[in-house]
Coordinates of N, CA, C and O and ligand atoms in Angstrom, one line a residue:
M217 N 0.9 -1.5 -0.1 CA -0.2 0.0 0.0 C 1.0 1.2 -0.1 O 0.4 2.6 -0.3
S218 N 2.1 0.8 0.2 CA 2.6 2.5 0.5 C 3.3 2.7 -0.5 O 3.7 2.2 -1.8
R219 N 3.6 4.0 -0.9 CA 4.1 4.8 -2.4 C 5.8 4.3 -2.6 O 6.4 3.9 -1.3
H220 N 6.0 4.2 -3.7 CA 7.4 3.9 -4.3 C 8.5 4.9 -3.7 O 9.4 4.9 -3.5
Q221 N 7.9 6.1 -3.9 CA 8.8 7.0 -3.7 C 8.5 8.0 -2.1 O 7.1 8.2 -1.6
A222 N 9.7 7.8 -1.6 CA 9.5 8.0 0.4 C 9.1 9.8 0.5 O 8.9 9.9 1.4
D223 N 9.2 10.3 -0.9 CA 9.4 12.1 -0.2 C 8.3 12.4 -1.0 O 8.3 13.7 -1.0
L224 N 7.0 11.7 -1.4 CA 6.0 12.3 -1.8 C 5.2 13.3 -0.7 O 4.7 12.6 0.1
V225 N 4.8 14.3 -1.0 CA 4.0 15.2 -0.3 C 2.6 15.7 -0.7 O 2.4 15.4 -1.9
L226 N 1.5 15.1 0.2 CA 0.5 15.8 -0.1 C -0.5 17.2 0.3 O 0.3 17.7 1.6
C227 N -1.0 18.1 -0.6 CA -1.2 19.1 -0.2 C -1.8 19.4 0.9 O -1.5 20.2 1.8
L228 N -2.8 18.7 1.4 CA -4.0 18.6 2.3 C -4.4 19.8 3.1 O -4.8 20.2 4.2
K229 N -4.4 20.9 1.9 CA -5.3 22.3 2.5 C -6.9 21.9 2.3 O -7.0 21.1 1.7
Q230 N -7.9 22.9 2.9 CA -9.0 22.6 3.1 C -9.2 22.9 1.4 O -9.2 23.4 0.5
P231 N -10.2 21.4 0.9 CA -10.3 21.4 -0.4 C -11.6 22.7 -0.6 O -12.6 23.1 0.3
G232 N -11.8 22.6 -1.4 CA -12.9 23.9 -2.2 C -14.0 22.8 -2.8 O -14.1 22.2 -2.6
T233 N -14.3 23.4 -4.1 CA -15.6 22.5 -5.0 C -15.2 22.0 -6.5 O -15.7 21.8 -7.0
T234 N -13.9 22.2 -6.0 CA -13.2 21.6 -7.9 C -13.1 20.2 -7.5 O -12.2 19.4 -6.5
V235 N -13.2 18.9 -8.8 CA -13.4 18.0 -8.5 C -12.0 17.7 -9.2 O -11.7 17.9 -10.0
G236 N -11.1 17.1 -8.1 CA -10.1 16.6 -9.1 C -10.4 15.7 -10.1 O -11.0 14.9 -10.3
S237 N -8.8 15.1 -10.9 CA -9.2 14.5 -12.5 C -7.7 13.5 -12.2 O -7.0 13.6 -11.3
L238 N -7.8 12.4 -13.0 CA -7.3 11.9 -13.2 C -6.8 11.1 -14.4 O -7.7 11.6 -15.0
C239 N -5.3 11.1 -14.7 CA -4.9 10.9 -16.3 C -5.5 9.6 -16.7 O -5.6 8.5 -15.9
E240 N -5.4 9.1 -17.5 CA -5.4 8.0 -18.3 C -5.2 6.6 -17.4 O -5.4 5.8 -17.5
K241 N -3.7 6.7 -17.2 CA -2.4 5.6 -16.8 C -3.2 5.8 -15.2 O -3.0 4.7 -14.6
C242 N -3.9 6.5 -14.5 CA -4.0 6.7 -13.0 C -5.8 6.3 -12.7 O -5.9 6.5 -11.8
D243 N -6.1 6.5 -14.2 CA -8.2 6.1 -14.1 C -8.2 5.3 -12.9 O -7.3 4.2 -12.9
G244 N -9.1 5.4 -12.3 CA -9.8 4.3 -10.9 C -8.8 4.1 -9.9 O -9.3 3.2 -9.6
R245 N -7.7 5.1 -9.8 CA -7.0 4.9 -8.5 C -7.3 5.9 -7.2 O -7.6 6.8 -7.6
C246 N -7.3 5.0 -6.2 CA -7.2 6.4 -5.1 C -6.2 7.1 -4.7 O -5.1 6.3 -4.6
P247 N -6.3 8.4 -4.6 CA -5.2 8.9 -4.5 C -4.4 9.2 -3.4 O -3.5 9.4 -3.0
V248 N -5.3 8.5 -2.5 CA -4.6 8.4 -0.6 C -3.6 7.2 -0.9 O -2.6 6.8 -0.1
C249 N -4.4 6.2 -0.9 CA -3.7 4.9 -0.5 C -3.2 4.0 -1.5 O -3.1 3.0 -2.2
D250 N -4.0 4.5 -3.3 CA -3.4 4.0 -4.4 C -4.1 2.8 -4.9 O -4.1 1.8 -6.0
S251 N -5.3 2.3 -4.0 CA -6.4 0.9 -4.1 C -7.5 1.0 -5.4 O -7.4 2.5 -6.0
Y252 N -7.5 0.4 -6.5 CA -8.4 0.1 -7.5 C -9.6 0.0 -6.8 O -10.6 -0.3 -7.9
V253 N -9.8 -0.7 -5.7 CA -11.1 -1.0 -5.6 C -12.1 -0.3 -4.6 O -11.9 0.5 -3.9
R254 N -13.4 -0.3 -5.4 CA -14.6 0.5 -5.0 C -14.1 2.1 -4.7 O -14.6 2.2 -3.7
P255 N -14.6 3.1 -5.8 CA -14.1 3.9 -5.9 C -15.5 4.6 -5.2 O -16.8 4.1 -5.5
T256 N -15.3 5.5 -4.6 CA -16.5 5.0 -3.6 C -17.1 7.3 -3.1 O -17.8 7.3 -3.8
E257 N -16.0 7.9 -3.3 CA -16.8 9.5 -3.0 C -15.7 10.1 -4.0 O -14.2 10.2 -4.0
Q258 N -16.1 10.9 -4.5 CA -15.3 12.1 -5.5 C -14.7 13.0 -4.8 O -14.6 13.8 -3.7
V259 N -13.2 12.7 -5.5 CA -12.1 13.8 -4.9 C -12.3 15.1 -5.1 O -12.6 15.6 -6.1
R260 N -12.2 16.0 -3.9 CA -12.3 18.0 -4.0 C -11.1 18.1 -3.7 O -10.6 17.9 -2.9
I261 N -10.5 19.2 -4.9 CA -8.5 19.7 -4.2 C -9.1 20.7 -3.9 O -10.1 21.7 -3.9
C262 N -8.0 21.6 -3.2 CA -8.4 22.9 -2.5 C -8.0 23.8 -3.7 O -7.5 23.8 -5.2
D263 N -8.7 25.3 -3.5 CA -8.5 26.6 -4.5 C -7.2 26.7 -5.2 O -7.1 27.1 -6.5
E264 N -5.9 26.4 -4.2 CA -4.5 26.7 -5.0 C -4.3 25.7 -6.1 O -4.0 25.9 -7.1
C265 N -4.8 24.4 -5.9 CA -4.6 23.5 -6.8 C -5.2 23.4 -8.2 O -5.2 22.6 -8.6
A266 N -6.4 24.3 -7.7 CA -7.4 24.4 -8.9 C -7.3 25.2 -10.0 O -7.9 25.6 -10.7
F267 N -6.3 26.1 -9.2 CA -6.0 27.5 -10.1 C -5.6 27.2 -11.5 O -4.2 26.2 -11.8
G268 N -5.9 27.8 -12.3 CA -5.1 27.6 -13.5 C -5.5 27.0 -14.2 O -6.9 25.8 -14.0
Q269 N -4.8 26.0 -15.0 CA -4.5 24.7 -15.6 C -4.2 23.3 -14.6 O -4.4 22.5 -15.2
D270 N -3.8 23.5 -13.5 CA -3.9 22.9 -12.6 C -5.0 21.9 -12.4 O -5.0 20.8 -12.1
K271 N -6.0 22.3 -12.5 CA -7.3 21.6 -11.7 C -7.3 20.6 -13.4 O -8.5 19.7 -12.8
H272 N -6.8 20.8 -14.2 CA -7.0 19.9 -15.3 C -6.1 18.5 -15.6 O -5.8 17.7 -16.1
R273 N -5.0 18.6 -14.5 CA -4.1 17.6 -14.3 C -4.6 16.5 -13.4 O -5.2 16.6 -12.2
C274 N -4.0 15.8 -13.5 CA -3.9 14.3 -12.7 C -3.5 14.4 -11.4 O -2.4 15.1 -10.9
V275 N -4.0 14.4 -10.3 CA -3.6 14.7 -8.9 C -2.6 13.6 -8.1 O -2.0 14.1 -7.4
I276 N -2.4 12.6 -9.1 CA -1.5 11.9 -8.6 C 0.0 12.0 -9.2 O 0.8 12.1 -8.6
C277 N 0.1 12.1 -10.7 CA 1.3 12.1 -11.7 C 1.7 13.8 -12.2 O 2.6 13.6 -12.7
G278 N 0.0 14.4 -12.0 CA 0.4 15.7 -12.6 C 0.3 15.5 -14.4 O 0.6 16.7 -14.9
G279 N 0.1 14.2 -14.4 CA -0.3 14.3 -16.4 C -1.7 14.8 -16.3 O -2.3 15.2 -15.9
K280 N -2.2 14.8 -17.6 CA -3.0 15.3 -18.6 C -4.8 14.6 -17.6 O -4.7 13.4 -18.1
G281 N -5.5 15.2 -17.2 CA -6.2 14.5 -16.0 C -7.6 14.4 -17.2 O -8.0 15.0 -18.3
V282 N -8.1 13.3 -17.3 CA -9.0 12.8 -18.6 C -10.5 12.5 -17.7 O -11.5 12.6 -18.2
S283 N -10.3 12.0 -16.5 CA -11.7 11.6 -15.5 C -11.5 12.0 -14.4 O -10.9 12.0 -13.4
P284 N -12.8 12.3 -13.3 CA -12.8 12.7 -11.8 C -12.5 11.5 -11.2 O -11.9 10.4 -11.4
A285 N -11.1 12.2 -10.2 CA -10.9 11.2 -9.2 C -11.6 10.7 -7.8 O -12.5 11.5 -7.9
Y286 N -11.9 9.2 -7.3 CA -12.4 8.9 -6.3 C -11.8 8.6 -5.0 O -10.7 7.6 -5.8
Y287 N -12.0 8.3 -3.9 CA -11.7 8.2 -2.8 C -12.1 6.4 -2.8 O -13.3 6.6 -3.0
C288 N -11.4 5.7 -2.6 CA -11.9 4.3 -2.5 C -12.2 3.9 -1.5 O -12.9 4.9 -0.2
F289 N -13.5 3.1 -1.3 CA -14.3 2.7 -0.1 C -13.6 3.1 1.6 O -14.2 3.4 2.2
E290 N -12.3 2.3 1.6 CA -11.7 2.1 2.6 C -11.3 3.7 2.7 O -11.3 3.8 4.3
C291 N -10.5 4.4 2.6 CA -10.5 5.7 2.6 C -11.6 7.0 2.7 O -11.3 7.6 4.0
V292 N -12.5 6.1 2.4 CA -13.9 7.1 3.3 C -14.0 6.2 4.4 O -14.5 7.1 5.5
R293 N -14.4 5.4 4.7 CA -14.9 4.3 5.9 C -13.6 5.2 7.6 O -14.1 5.2 8.3
T294 N -12.8 5.2 7.1 CA -11.5 5.0 8.3 C -11.2 6.9 7.7 O -10.3 7.5 8.4
E295 N -12.1 8.1 6.9 CA -12.1 9.0 7.1 C -10.8 10.2 6.8 O -10.9 10.8 6.8
K296 N -10.2 9.0 5.7 CA -8.9 10.1 5.0 C -9.2 11.1 4.3 O -8.6 11.8 3.8
N297 N -10.6 10.8 3.5 CA -11.0 11.4 2.5 C -11.3 13.3 3.2 O -11.2 14.0 2.9
R298 N -11.2 13.0 4.2 CA -11.2 14.2 5.4 C -10.0 15.1 5.7 O -10.1 16.2 6.2
D299 N -9.2 14.6 5.4 CA -7.6 14.8 5.5 C -7.2 16.2 4.8 O -6.5 16.9 5.4
G300 N -8.2 16.5 3.4 CA -7.7 18.0 3.1 C -7.7 17.3 1.2 O -7.9 16.2 1.3
C301 N -6.9 18.7 0.7 CA -6.7 18.0 -0.7 C -5.4 16.9 -0.9 O -4.5 17.1 -0.5
P302 N -6.0 16.1 -1.6 CA -4.8 15.1 -1.7 C -3.8 14.8 -2.9 O -3.4 14.1 -3.0
R303 N -3.6 16.1 -3.4 CA -2.8 16.3 -4.5 C -1.5 16.4 -4.2 O -1.1 16.7 -3.2
I304 N -0.6 15.7 -4.6 CA 0.7 15.4 -4.6 C 1.6 17.2 -4.9 O 1.3 17.0 -6.3
T305 N 2.4 17.7 -4.1 CA 2.6 18.6 -4.7 C 4.4 18.4 -4.6 O 5.0 19.7 -4.7
T306 N 4.4 17.3 -4.3 CA 6.0 17.2 -4.9 C 6.6 17.5 -6.3 O 7.6 17.6 -6.7
L307 N 5.6 17.9 -7.0 CA 5.6 18.1 -8.5 C 6.7 19.4 -8.4 O 5.6 20.1 -8.0
G308 N 7.0 19.8 -9.5 CA 7.7 20.7 -10.0 C 8.4 21.8 -8.6 O 9.2 21.0 -7.4
S309 N 7.9 22.8 -8.7 CA 8.9 23.7 -7.5 C 8.9 24.0 -6.3 O 9.5 23.9 -5.3
T310 N 7.3 23.4 -6.5 CA 6.5 23.7 -4.8 C 7.1 23.2 -3.2 O 7.1 23.9 -2.2
R311 N 7.9 21.9 -3.6 CA 8.4 20.7 -2.8 C 9.6 21.8 -2.2 O 9.9 21.7 -0.7
M312 N 10.2 22.7 -2.8 CA 11.5 23.3 -2.5 C 11.0 24.5 -1.5 O 11.2 24.9 -0.7
D313 N 9.8 24.9 -2.0 CA 8.9 26.3 -0.7 C 8.9 25.4 0.2 O 9.2 26.2 1.3
H314 N 8.1 24.5 0.4 CA 7.9 24.0 1.7 C 8.8 23.7 2.7 O 8.8 23.6 3.9
Y315 N 9.9 23.0 1.6 CA 10.9 22.8 2.9 C 11.7 24.2 3.3 O 12.1 24.2 4.6
Y316 N 11.8 25.2 2.6 CA 12.4 26.3 3.5 C 11.6 27.2 4.3 O 11.9 27.4 5.6
E317 N 9.9 26.8 4.2 CA 8.9 27.3 4.7 C 9.3 26.5 6.6 O 9.5 27.1 7.4
K318 N 9.8 25.6 6.1 CA 9.9 24.7 7.7 C 11.3 25.2 8.1 O 11.0 25.1 9.4
R319 N 12.2 25.4 7.4 CA 13.2 25.8 8.4 C 13.0 27.3 8.9 O 14.2 27.3 9.9
K320 N 12.3 28.0 8.4 CA 12.2 29.2 9.2 C 12.1 29.4 10.4 O 11.2 28.4 11.1
Ligands
ZN1202 ZN1 -8.2 4.5 -0.6
ZN1203 ZN1 -4.2 21.2 -2.8
ZN1204 ZN1 -1.6 10.2 -13.6

C-alpha cells in the first residue's frame, strides 16, 4: 500500500469545490492509498491546486486529467477523505518552498 517514492507529500489544504482529475494511466486509482477497489466518493482539491491549468491535471502524477478522481471505500470509511486536498505537491517547484518554510 505504500508509495514507491518516500518523499511524496500531499497538499492537505482545505478542499474547495473543484473535483480532482486523474489521467488515463491513473484512472480508477485512489489518490490516498493507490487502491483500485470500490471508488466511493469524488475527490475535491483545494483552490490553490485548482488554480489555472492545474485543475485539469492528474492529482497523482500531474499528467493530463481525463476523468474524475475518487476516494476508495476504505479511505472514506477511515475518513482519510477528510484530511484535505490529496494532490501531490512534490511535483514541480513547490517542494523546495515547503522545505524552506519549515526551516524558518
Ligand atoms: Zn484509498
Ligand atoms: Zn491542494
Ligand atoms: Zn496520473
